[in-house]
Amino acid sequence: MRIDVVSLFPDFIRQSAAVGVVGRAQQRELLQVETWNPRDFAPDRHRTVDGRPFGGGPGMVMLIDPLRAALAAVRQAAPEPVHVIYLSPQGARLTQKRTEALARLPRIALVCGRYEGVDERLLEHEVDEELSIGDYVLSGGELAAAVVIDAVGRLQEGALNDAQSAQQDSFSDGLLDCPHYTRPEHHDAWGGVPEVLLSGDHAAIRRWRRKQSLGRTWLRRPDLLTQRALDDESRTLLDEFRREYARPNGAAGNDRRNKN
Ligand code: 9WO
């Protein structure tokens, strides 16, 4: 997959996509990230990319033509059609489901606004989709673009190692992750880890993790549970979790109660 990013801060985009799983995906040529600076497409001596807003008011708005020329170069740079995305708080919320669909496209382009945003006519004529990563205002679209690149890049076939891919399965069914523990088995200040994880009973461990995932989702993000039907095993496990949560007793169910 190829991702082209139009941004006044191309170094930030390149550096954020150079690390970790996504950096490795680029090295393995599973993902190609290219940047385009609208300033390089400004025709004037001062390389102007912004103008004062019609109607007055504070701040500046990104000019149509440098962005339009940058997007023309993006479209010409490879033969596949490009799905063009503008990152802004006015967009539809990015979800894992949307991320999975984007990850299947051969090409996307991410347009990063600065200042007060871009001329609306650019959005009407060049942008296919407006996406938000959450209900807060940033100082530009670059951090949001980095989020999209990370979320989409790690889904490219071969980007994750086996452990990460297996983990992905239990994640992409719409539940929150279960708690994780590592050594020491008994911490001097904070005590031990749930007994079942030391039992070697893999079926019991799998059930415990699934139950924790369901329970935490019920406690912290009940909206995620009402969106999906649970199978028989899941409903049983969640019922168990609820009972133990309502009447905590001993080691079962109430460990780490304040955190869960
Ligand atoms: C500023 C602003 C102030 C008050 C009420 C609403 C507002 N919206 C904006 C705004 O969109 N500012 C911009 C800064 C213009 C375009 C790029 N910027 C941006 C993108 N800020 N935050 C994002 C963003 C993108 C994706 N997901 C979350 C936030």
PDB file of C-alpha atoms and ligand atoms in Angstrom:
ATOM      1  CA  MET A   1       0.000   0.000   0.000  1.00  0.00           C
ATOM      2  CA  ARG A   2       1.085   3.546  -0.726  1.00  0.00           C
ATOM      3  CA  ILE A   3       0.227   6.562   1.482  1.00  0.00           C
ATOM      4  CA  ASP A   4       0.928  10.084   0.206  1.00  0.00           C
ATOM      5  CA  VAL A   5       0.819  12.897   2.730  1.00  0.00           C
ATOM      6  CA  VAL A   6       0.397  16.571   1.848  1.00  0.00           C
ATOM      7  CA  SER A   7       1.831  18.584   4.715  1.00  0.00           C
ATOM      8  CA  LEU A   8       3.789  21.707   5.558  1.00  0.00           C
ATOM      9  CA  PHE A   9       5.747  19.514   8.000  1.00  0.00           C
ATOM     10  CA  PRO A  10       6.898  16.531   5.930  1.00  0.00           C
ATOM     11  CA  ASP A  11       9.794  15.747   8.295  1.00  0.00           C
ATOM     12  CA  PHE A  12       7.381  15.090  11.147  1.00  0.00           C
ATOM     13  CA  ILE A  13       5.356  12.688   8.996  1.00  0.00           C
ATOM     14  CA  ARG A  14       8.426  10.818   7.748  1.00  0.00           C
ATOM     15  CA  GLN A  15       9.950  10.547  11.199  1.00  0.00           C
ATOM     16  CA  SER A  16       6.773   9.324  12.845  1.00  0.00           C
ATOM     17  CA  ALA A  17       6.360   6.664  10.135  1.00  0.00           C
ATOM     18  CA  ALA A  18      10.004   5.552  10.426  1.00  0.00           C
ATOM     19  CA  VAL A  19       9.767   3.839  13.817  1.00  0.00           C
ATOM     20  CA  GLY A  20       8.418   0.556  15.143  1.00  0.00           C
ATOM     21  CA  VAL A  21       6.055  -1.743  13.291  1.00  0.00           C
ATOM     22  CA  VAL A  22       5.265   0.845  10.623  1.00  0.00           C
ATOM     23  CA  GLY A  23       8.946   1.659  10.025  1.00  0.00           C
ATOM     24  CA  ARG A  24       9.593  -2.045   9.581  1.00  0.00           C
ATOM     25  CA  ALA A  25       6.638  -2.354   7.182  1.00  0.00           C
ATOM     26  CA  GLN A  26       8.286   0.338   5.042  1.00  0.00           C
ATOM     27  CA  GLN A  27      11.652  -1.422   5.154  1.00  0.00           C
ATOM     28  CA  ARG A  28       9.902  -4.635   4.052  1.00  0.00           C
ATOM     29  CA  GLU A  29       8.239  -2.660   1.226  1.00  0.00           C
ATOM     30  CA  LEU A  30       4.763  -3.568   2.489  1.00  0.00           C
ATOM     31  CA  LEU A  31       4.066   0.138   2.907  1.00  0.00           C
ATOM     32  CA  GLN A  32       5.333   3.217   1.088  1.00  0.00           C
ATOM     33  CA  VAL A  33       4.904   6.653   2.703  1.00  0.00           C
ATOM     34  CA  GLU A  34       5.630   9.718   0.554  1.00  0.00           C
ATOM     35  CA  THR A  35       5.348  13.375   1.552  1.00  0.00           C
ATOM     36  CA  TRP A  36       4.533  16.459  -0.467  1.00  0.00           C
ATOM     37  CA  ASN A  37       5.001  20.001   0.813  1.00  0.00           C
ATOM     38  CA  PRO A  38       2.440  22.442  -0.600  1.00  0.00           C
ATOM     39  CA  ARG A  39       5.063  25.165  -0.205  1.00  0.00           C
ATOM     40  CA  ASP A  40       7.025  23.490  -3.021  1.00  0.00           C
ATOM     41  CA  PHE A  41       3.967  24.018  -5.247  1.00  0.00           C
ATOM     42  CA  ALA A  42       3.439  27.708  -4.470  1.00  0.00           C
ATOM     43  CA  PRO A  43       4.097  29.753  -7.603  1.00  0.00           C
ATOM     44  CA  ASP A  44       5.236  33.010  -6.002  1.00  0.00           C
ATOM     45  CA  ARG A  45       8.673  34.101  -4.866  1.00  0.00           C
ATOM     46  CA  HIS A  46       7.632  33.945  -1.203  1.00  0.00           C
ATOM     47  CA  ARG A  47       6.155  30.459  -1.603  1.00  0.00           C
ATOM     48  CA  THR A  48       2.900  31.621  -0.021  1.00  0.00           C
ATOM     49  CA  VAL A  49       0.508  28.870   1.122  1.00  0.00           C
ATOM     50  CA  ASP A  50      -2.051  30.864   3.136  1.00  0.00           C
ATOM     51  CA  GLY A  51      -4.435  33.776   2.751  1.00  0.00           C
ATOM     52  CA  ARG A  52      -6.649  35.963   4.932  1.00  0.00           C
ATOM     53  CA  PRO A  53     -10.162  34.622   5.447  1.00  0.00           C
ATOM     54  CA  PHE A  54     -12.964  36.278   3.469  1.00  0.00           C
ATOM     55  CA  GLY A  55     -15.461  37.654   5.941  1.00  0.00           C
ATOM     56  CA  GLY A  56     -12.668  38.658   8.268  1.00  0.00           C
ATOM     57  CA  GLY A  57     -11.617  37.215  11.555  1.00  0.00           C
ATOM     58  CA  PRO A  58      -8.366  35.997  12.992  1.00  0.00           C
ATOM     59  CA  GLY A  59      -5.942  33.540  11.449  1.00  0.00           C
ATOM     60  CA  MET A  60      -5.220  32.371   7.940  1.00  0.00           C
ATOM     61  CA  VAL A  61      -6.679  29.795   5.547  1.00  0.00           C
ATOM     62  CA  MET A  62      -4.664  27.487   3.294  1.00  0.00           C
ATOM     63  CA  LEU A  63      -4.823  28.558  -0.366  1.00  0.00           C
ATOM     64  CA  ILE A  64      -6.424  26.290  -2.962  1.00  0.00           C
ATOM     65  CA  ASP A  65      -3.695  26.255  -5.577  1.00  0.00           C
ATOM     66  CA  PRO A  66      -0.620  24.979  -3.719  1.00  0.00           C
ATOM     67  CA  LEU A  67      -2.722  22.136  -2.261  1.00  0.00           C
ATOM     68  CA  ARG A  68      -4.384  21.430  -5.598  1.00  0.00           C
ATOM     69  CA  ALA A  69      -1.019  21.283  -7.375  1.00  0.00           C
ATOM     70  CA  ALA A  70       0.406  19.038  -4.664  1.00  0.00           C
ATOM     71  CA  LEU A  71      -2.566  16.666  -5.031  1.00  0.00           C
ATOM     72  CA  ALA A  72      -2.151  16.662  -8.823  1.00  0.00           C
ATOM     73  CA  ALA A  73       1.446  15.540  -8.294  1.00  0.00           C
ATOM     74  CA  VAL A  74       0.253  12.888  -5.823  1.00  0.00           C
ATOM     75  CA  ARG A  75      -2.238  11.511  -8.363  1.00  0.00           C
ATOM     76  CA  GLN A  76       0.433  11.407 -11.080  1.00  0.00           C
ATOM     77  CA  ALA A  77       3.036   9.700  -8.950  1.00  0.00           C
ATOM     78  CA  ALA A  78       1.506   6.214  -9.353  1.00  0.00           C
ATOM     79  CA  PRO A  79      -1.178   4.670 -11.575  1.00  0.00           C
ATOM     80  CA  GLU A  80      -3.698   3.493  -8.949  1.00  0.00           C
ATOM     81  CA  PRO A  81      -6.633   5.765  -8.029  1.00  0.00           C
ATOM     82  CA  VAL A  82      -6.115   7.687  -4.772  1.00  0.00           C
ATOM     83  CA  HIS A  83      -8.678   7.947  -1.983  1.00  0.00           C
ATOM     84  CA  VAL A  84      -8.109  11.460  -0.593  1.00  0.00           C
ATOM     85  CA  ILE A  85      -8.707  12.075   3.128  1.00  0.00           C
ATOM     86  CA  TYR A  86      -8.710  15.393   5.008  1.00  0.00           C
ATOM     87  CA  LEU A  87      -8.048  15.164   8.749  1.00  0.00           C
ATOM     88  CA  SER A  88     -10.229  17.480  10.821  1.00  0.00           C
ATOM     89  CA  PRO A  89     -12.488  17.527  13.873  1.00  0.00           C
ATOM     90  CA  GLN A  90     -15.417  18.019  11.455  1.00  0.00           C
ATOM     91  CA  GLY A  91     -14.858  14.553   9.962  1.00  0.00           C
ATOM     92  CA  ALA A  92     -16.463  11.219  10.740  1.00  0.00           C
ATOM     93  CA  ARG A  93     -14.765   9.442  13.622  1.00  0.00           C
ATOM     94  CA  LEU A  94     -11.988   7.014  12.670  1.00  0.00           C
ATOM     95  CA  THR A  95     -12.797   3.490  13.888  1.00  0.00           C
ATOM     96  CA  GLN A  96     -10.934   0.186  13.713  1.00  0.00           C
ATOM     97  CA  LYS A  97     -13.491  -0.921  11.136  1.00  0.00           C
ATOM     98  CA  ARG A  98     -12.786   2.104   8.927  1.00  0.00           C
ATOM     99  CA  THR A  99      -9.059   1.564   9.447  1.00  0.00           C
ATOM    100  CA  GLU A 100      -9.399  -2.024   8.206  1.00  0.00           C
ATOM    101  CA  ALA A 101     -11.212  -0.857   5.066  1.00  0.00           C
ATOM    102  CA  LEU A 102      -8.604   1.832   4.365  1.00  0.00           C
ATOM    103  CA  ALA A 103      -5.834  -0.736   4.827  1.00  0.00           C
ATOM    104  CA  ARG A 104      -7.247  -2.750   1.905  1.00  0.00           C
ATOM    105  CA  LEU A 105      -6.951   0.176  -0.555  1.00  0.00           C
ATOM    106  CA  PRO A 106      -3.919   0.352  -2.851  1.00  0.00           C
ATOM    107  CA  ARG A 107      -3.465   4.087  -2.216  1.00  0.00           C
ATOM    108  CA  ILE A 108      -4.700   6.812   0.111  1.00  0.00           C
ATOM    109  CA  ALA A 109      -3.629  10.442   0.411  1.00  0.00           C
ATOM    110  CA  LEU A 110      -3.780  12.376   3.667  1.00  0.00           C
ATOM    111  CA  VAL A 111      -4.175  16.149   3.506  1.00  0.00           C
ATOM    112  CA  CYS A 112      -2.994  17.984   6.624  1.00  0.00           C
ATOM    113  CA  GLY A 113      -4.426  21.421   7.327  1.00  0.00           C
ATOM    114  CA  ARG A 114      -2.688  24.129   9.345  1.00  0.00           C
ATOM    115  CA  TYR A 115      -3.780  27.576  10.502  1.00  0.00           C
ATOM    116  CA  GLU A 116      -7.617  27.766  10.552  1.00  0.00           C
ATOM    117  CA  GLY A 117      -7.929  25.057   7.900  1.00  0.00           C
ATOM    118  CA  VAL A 118      -8.171  24.824   4.111  1.00  0.00           C
ATOM    119  CA  ASP A 119     -10.387  26.632   1.591  1.00  0.00           C
ATOM    120  CA  GLU A 120     -13.732  24.769   1.555  1.00  0.00           C
ATOM    121  CA  ARG A 121     -13.650  24.498  -2.239  1.00  0.00           C
ATOM    122  CA  LEU A 122     -10.620  22.229  -2.020  1.00  0.00           C
ATOM    123  CA  LEU A 123     -12.611  19.878   0.218  1.00  0.00           C
ATOM    124  CA  GLU A 124     -15.560  19.914  -2.212  1.00  0.00           C
ATOM    125  CA  HIS A 125     -13.502  19.154  -5.309  1.00  0.00           C
ATOM    126  CA  GLU A 126     -10.497  17.099  -4.235  1.00  0.00           C
ATOM    127  CA  VAL A 127     -11.351  15.344  -0.966  1.00  0.00           C
ATOM    128  CA  ASP A 128     -13.269  12.053  -0.821  1.00  0.00           C
ATOM    129  CA  GLU A 129     -13.597  11.747   2.944  1.00  0.00           C
ATOM    130  CA  GLU A 130     -13.085  13.847   6.071  1.00  0.00           C
ATOM    131  CA  LEU A 131     -11.886  11.930   9.131  1.00  0.00           C
ATOM    132  CA  SER A 132     -11.494  12.849  12.804  1.00  0.00           C
ATOM    133  CA  ILE A 133      -9.417  10.889  15.304  1.00  0.00           C
ATOM    134  CA  GLY A 134     -11.346  12.357  18.248  1.00  0.00           C
ATOM    135  CA  ASP A 135     -13.225  15.340  19.616  1.00  0.00           C
ATOM    136  CA  TYR A 136     -10.364  17.713  20.327  1.00  0.00           C
ATOM    137  CA  VAL A 137      -8.625  20.456  18.382  1.00  0.00           C
ATOM    138  CA  LEU A 138      -4.983  20.085  17.404  1.00  0.00           C
ATOM    139  CA  SER A 139      -2.805  22.743  15.815  1.00  0.00           C
ATOM    140  CA  GLY A 140      -2.752  20.869  12.525  1.00  0.00           C
ATOM    141  CA  GLY A 141      -3.666  17.625  10.805  1.00  0.00           C
ATOM    142  CA  GLU A 142      -0.193  16.036  11.029  1.00  0.00           C
ATOM    143  CA  LEU A 143      -0.630  14.204  14.333  1.00  0.00           C
ATOM    144  CA  ALA A 144      -3.935  12.804  13.083  1.00  0.00           C
ATOM    145  CA  ALA A 145      -2.276  11.725   9.823  1.00  0.00           C
ATOM    146  CA  ALA A 146       0.442   9.968  11.831  1.00  0.00           C
ATOM    147  CA  VAL A 147      -2.302   8.104  13.707  1.00  0.00           C
ATOM    148  CA  VAL A 148      -3.925   6.979  10.450  1.00  0.00           C
ATOM    149  CA  ILE A 149      -0.569   5.866   9.013  1.00  0.00           C
ATOM    150  CA  ASP A 150       0.177   3.864  12.154  1.00  0.00           C
ATOM    151  CA  ALA A 151      -3.259   2.241  12.396  1.00  0.00           C
ATOM    152  CA  VAL A 152      -3.376   1.388   8.674  1.00  0.00           C
ATOM    153  CA  GLY A 153       0.313   0.521   8.263  1.00  0.00           C
ATOM    154  CA  ARG A 154       0.358  -2.119  10.986  1.00  0.00           C
ATOM    155  CA  LEU A 155      -2.530  -3.929   9.252  1.00  0.00           C
ATOM    156  CA  GLN A 156      -0.529  -4.545   6.075  1.00  0.00           C
ATOM    157  CA  GLU A 157      -0.045  -8.269   5.551  1.00  0.00           C
ATOM    158  CA  GLY A 158       3.295  -9.238   7.082  1.00  0.00           C
ATOM    159  CA  ALA A 159       3.762  -6.094   9.177  1.00  0.00           C
ATOM    160  CA  LEU A 160       3.023  -7.730  12.519  1.00  0.00           C
ATOM    161  CA  ASN A 161       4.930 -10.677  13.947  1.00  0.00           C
ATOM    162  CA  ASP A 162       3.022 -13.877  14.814  1.00  0.00           C
ATOM    163  CA  ALA A 163       2.410 -12.892  18.432  1.00  0.00           C
ATOM    164  CA  GLN A 164       1.075  -9.493  17.437  1.00  0.00           C
ATOM    165  CA  SER A 165      -1.176 -11.010  14.766  1.00  0.00           C
ATOM    166  CA  ALA A 166      -2.700 -13.522  17.173  1.00  0.00           C
ATOM    167  CA  GLN A 167      -3.288 -10.698  19.633  1.00  0.00           C
ATOM    168  CA  GLN A 168      -4.941  -8.748  16.831  1.00  0.00           C
ATOM    169  CA  ASP A 169      -7.579 -11.487  16.463  1.00  0.00           C
ATOM    170  CA  SER A 170      -8.777 -11.100  20.011  1.00  0.00           C
ATOM    171  CA  PHE A 171      -8.679  -7.327  19.645  1.00  0.00           C
ATOM    172  CA  SER A 172     -10.513  -6.841  16.399  1.00  0.00           C
ATOM    173  CA  ASP A 173     -13.640  -8.537  17.741  1.00  0.00           C
ATOM    174  CA  GLY A 174     -14.495  -5.191  19.321  1.00  0.00           C
ATOM    175  CA  LEU A 175     -13.574  -5.864  22.949  1.00  0.00           C
ATOM    176  CA  LEU A 176     -11.041  -4.145  25.179  1.00  0.00           C
ATOM    177  CA  ASP A 177      -7.790  -5.910  25.930  1.00  0.00           C
ATOM    178  CA  CYS A 178      -7.336  -8.096  29.023  1.00  0.00           C
ATOM    179  CA  PRO A 179      -4.783  -7.246  31.753  1.00  0.00           C
ATOM    180  CA  HIS A 180      -1.183  -8.340  31.216  1.00  0.00           C
ATOM    181  CA  TYR A 181       1.454  -9.433  33.760  1.00  0.00           C
ATOM    182  CA  THR A 182       5.148 -10.217  33.635  1.00  0.00           C
ATOM    183  CA  ARG A 183       7.895 -10.924  36.178  1.00  0.00           C
ATOM    184  CA  PRO A 184       8.260 -10.709  39.065  1.00  0.00           C
ATOM    185  CA  GLU A 185       5.619 -13.256  39.983  1.00  0.00           C
ATOM    186  CA  HIS A 186       5.429 -11.550  43.362  1.00  0.00           C
ATOM    187  CA  HIS A 187       6.246  -7.839  43.544  1.00  0.00           C
ATOM    188  CA  ASP A 188       7.482  -6.639  46.942  1.00  0.00           C
ATOM    189  CA  ALA A 189       5.152  -3.625  47.011  1.00  0.00           C
ATOM    190  CA  TRP A 190       2.254  -4.654  44.797  1.00  0.00           C
ATOM    191  CA  GLY A 191       1.900  -8.368  45.359  1.00  0.00           C
ATOM    192  CA  GLY A 192       1.207 -11.289  43.090  1.00  0.00           C
ATOM    193  CA  VAL A 193      -0.436 -11.973  39.767  1.00  0.00           C
ATOM    194  CA  PRO A 194      -3.760 -13.765  39.198  1.00  0.00           C
ATOM    195  CA  GLU A 195      -3.289 -17.446  40.109  1.00  0.00           C
ATOM    196  CA  VAL A 196      -4.774 -18.831  36.901  1.00  0.00           C
ATOM    197  CA  LEU A 197      -1.994 -17.284  34.798  1.00  0.00           C
ATOM    198  CA  LEU A 198       0.530 -19.447  36.669  1.00  0.00           C
ATOM    199  CA  SER A 199      -1.546 -22.644  36.439  1.00  0.00           C
ATOM    200  CA  GLY A 200      -0.373 -23.836  33.037  1.00  0.00           C
ATOM    201  CA  ASP A 201      -4.031 -24.628  32.217  1.00  0.00           C
ATOM    202  CA  HIS A 202      -4.242 -22.996  28.798  1.00  0.00           C
ATOM    203  CA  ALA A 203      -7.994 -23.448  28.422  1.00  0.00           C
ATOM    204  CA  ALA A 204      -8.555 -21.813  31.829  1.00  0.00           C
ATOM    205  CA  ILE A 205      -6.185 -18.996  30.936  1.00  0.00           C
ATOM    206  CA  ARG A 206      -7.982 -18.372  27.657  1.00  0.00           C
ATOM    207  CA  ARG A 207     -11.333 -18.259  29.487  1.00  0.00           C
ATOM    208  CA  TRP A 208      -9.946 -15.886  32.137  1.00  0.00           C
ATOM    209  CA  ARG A 209      -8.573 -13.504  29.517  1.00  0.00           C
ATOM    210  CA  ARG A 210     -11.808 -13.556  27.548  1.00  0.00           C
ATOM    211  CA  LYS A 211     -13.789 -12.942  30.739  1.00  0.00           C
ATOM    212  CA  GLN A 212     -11.552  -9.992  31.686  1.00  0.00           C
ATOM    213  CA  SER A 213     -11.915  -8.529  28.193  1.00  0.00           C
ATOM    214  CA  LEU A 214     -15.691  -8.825  28.375  1.00  0.00           C
ATOM    215  CA  GLY A 215     -15.838  -7.509  31.947  1.00  0.00           C
ATOM    216  CA  ARG A 216     -13.662  -4.494  31.277  1.00  0.00           C
ATOM    217  CA  THR A 217     -15.609  -3.678  28.159  1.00  0.00           C
ATOM    218  CA  TRP A 218     -18.840  -3.884  30.170  1.00  0.00           C
ATOM    219  CA  LEU A 219     -17.379  -1.622  32.894  1.00  0.00           C
ATOM    220  CA  ARG A 220     -15.510   0.927  30.822  1.00  0.00           C
ATOM    221  CA  ARG A 221     -17.086   0.909  27.368  1.00  0.00           C
ATOM    222  CA  PRO A 222     -20.600  -0.545  27.601  1.00  0.00           C
ATOM    223  CA  ASP A 223     -21.387   1.180  24.303  1.00  0.00           C
ATOM    224  CA  LEU A 224     -19.107  -1.366  22.585  1.00  0.00           C
ATOM    225  CA  LEU A 225     -21.136  -4.288  23.956  1.00  0.00           C
ATOM    226  CA  THR A 226     -24.556  -3.054  22.873  1.00  0.00           C
ATOM    227  CA  GLN A 227     -23.235  -2.852  19.308  1.00  0.00           C
ATOM    228  CA  ARG A 228     -22.527  -6.551  19.040  1.00  0.00           C
ATOM    229  CA  ALA A 229     -24.136  -9.910  19.749  1.00  0.00           C
ATOM    230  CA  LEU A 230     -22.255 -12.157  22.169  1.00  0.00           C
ATOM    231  CA  ASP A 231     -21.968 -15.895  21.610  1.00  0.00           C
ATOM    232  CA  ASP A 232     -23.041 -18.358  24.339  1.00  0.00           C
ATOM    233  CA  GLU A 233     -19.595 -18.720  25.910  1.00  0.00           C
ATOM    234  CA  SER A 234     -19.104 -14.951  26.028  1.00  0.00           C
ATOM    235  CA  ARG A 235     -22.478 -14.366  27.667  1.00  0.00           C
ATOM    236  CA  THR A 236     -21.690 -16.994  30.288  1.00  0.00           C
ATOM    237  CA  LEU A 237     -18.282 -15.447  30.995  1.00  0.00           C
ATOM    238  CA  LEU A 238     -19.686 -11.935  31.236  1.00  0.00           C
ATOM    239  CA  ASP A 239     -22.421 -13.162  33.604  1.00  0.00           C
ATOM    240  CA  GLU A 240     -19.717 -14.714  35.800  1.00  0.00           C
ATOM    241  CA  PHE A 241     -17.755 -11.485  35.754  1.00  0.00           C
ATOM    242  CA  ARG A 242     -20.826  -9.442  36.738  1.00  0.00           C
ATOM    243  CA  ARG A 243     -21.681 -11.792  39.625  1.00  0.00           C
ATOM    244  CA  GLU A 244     -18.127 -11.640  40.959  1.00  0.00           C
ATOM    245  CA  TYR A 245     -18.098  -7.881  40.523  1.00  0.00           C
ATOM    246  CA  ALA A 246     -21.360  -7.453  42.425  1.00  0.00           C
ATOM    247  CA  ARG A 247     -20.263  -9.759  45.264  1.00  0.00           C
ATOM    248  CA  PRO A 248     -16.470  -9.784  45.402  1.00  0.00           C
ATOM    249  CA  ASN A 249     -15.150 -12.698  47.472  1.00  0.00           C
ATOM    250  CA  GLY A 250     -11.599 -13.794  48.083  1.00  0.00           C
ATOM    251  CA  ALA A 251      -9.181 -13.943  45.228  1.00  0.00           C
ATOM    252  CA  ALA A 252     -11.797 -14.558  42.571  1.00  0.00           C
ATOM    253  CA  GLY A 253     -13.061 -11.513  40.774  1.00  0.00           C
ATOM    254  CA  ASN A 254     -12.108  -8.715  43.090  1.00  0.00           C
ATOM    255  CA  ASP A 255      -8.372  -8.661  42.466  1.00  0.00           C
ATOM    256  CA  ARG A 256      -7.397  -5.257  41.159  1.00  0.00           C
ATOM    257  CA  ARG A 257     -11.005  -4.163  41.658  1.00  0.00           C
ATOM    258  CA  ASN A 258     -10.084  -0.485  41.823  1.00  0.00           C
ATOM    259  CA  LYS A 259      -8.279  -0.718  38.532  1.00  0.00           C
ATOM    260  CA  ASN A 260     -10.923  -2.679  36.720  1.00  0.00           C
TER     261      ASN A 260
HETATM  262  C1  9WO B   1     -10.301  25.028  15.213  1.00  0.00           C
HETATM  263  C2  9WO B   1     -11.407  25.280  15.963  1.00  0.00           C
HETATM  264  C3  9WO B   1     -11.657  26.193  16.972  1.00  0.00           C
HETATM  265  C4  9WO B   1     -12.910  26.196  17.574  1.00  0.00           C
HETATM  266  C5  9WO B   1     -13.889  25.295  17.173  1.00  0.00           C
HETATM  267  C6  9WO B   1     -13.628  24.383  16.152  1.00  0.00           C
HETATM  268  C7  9WO B   1     -12.392  24.400  15.574  1.00  0.00           C
HETATM  269  N1  9WO B   1     -11.911  23.660  14.622  1.00  0.00           N
HETATM  270  C8  9WO B   1     -10.650  24.023  14.393  1.00  0.00           C
HETATM  271  C9  9WO B   1      -9.852  23.406  13.389  1.00  0.00           C
HETATM  272  O1  9WO B   1     -10.335  22.537  12.671  1.00  0.00           O
HETATM  273  N2  9WO B   1      -8.571  23.843  13.311  1.00  0.00           N
HETATM  274  C10 9WO B   1      -7.620  23.299  12.417  1.00  0.00           C
HETATM  275  C11 9WO B   1      -6.356  22.765  12.933  1.00  0.00           C
HETATM  276  C12 9WO B   1      -7.762  23.413  10.970  1.00  0.00           C
HETATM  277  C13 9WO B   1      -7.320  22.183  10.246  1.00  0.00           C
HETATM  278  C14 9WO B   1      -6.239  21.358  10.909  1.00  0.00           C
HETATM  279  N3  9WO B   1      -6.254  21.446  12.324  1.00  0.00           N
HETATM  280  C15 9WO B   1      -6.671  20.398  13.054  1.00  0.00           C
HETATM  281  C16 9WO B   1      -6.957  19.111  12.656  1.00  0.00           C
HETATM  282  N4  9WO B   1      -6.902  20.480  14.346  1.00  0.00           N
HETATM  283  N5  9WO B   1      -7.343  19.308  14.787  1.00  0.00           N
HETATM  284  C17 9WO B   1      -7.374  18.449  13.793  1.00  0.00           C
HETATM  285  C18 9WO B   1      -7.861  17.117  13.942  1.00  0.00           C
HETATM  286  C19 9WO B   1      -7.819  16.210  12.914  1.00  0.00           C
HETATM  287  C20 9WO B   1      -8.322  14.941  13.089  1.00  0.00           C
HETATM  288  N6  9WO B   1      -8.843  14.561  14.256  1.00  0.00           N
HETATM  289  C21 9WO B   1      -8.890  15.419  15.284  1.00  0.00           C
HETATM  290  C22 9WO B   1      -8.416  16.709  15.137  1.00  0.00           C
END
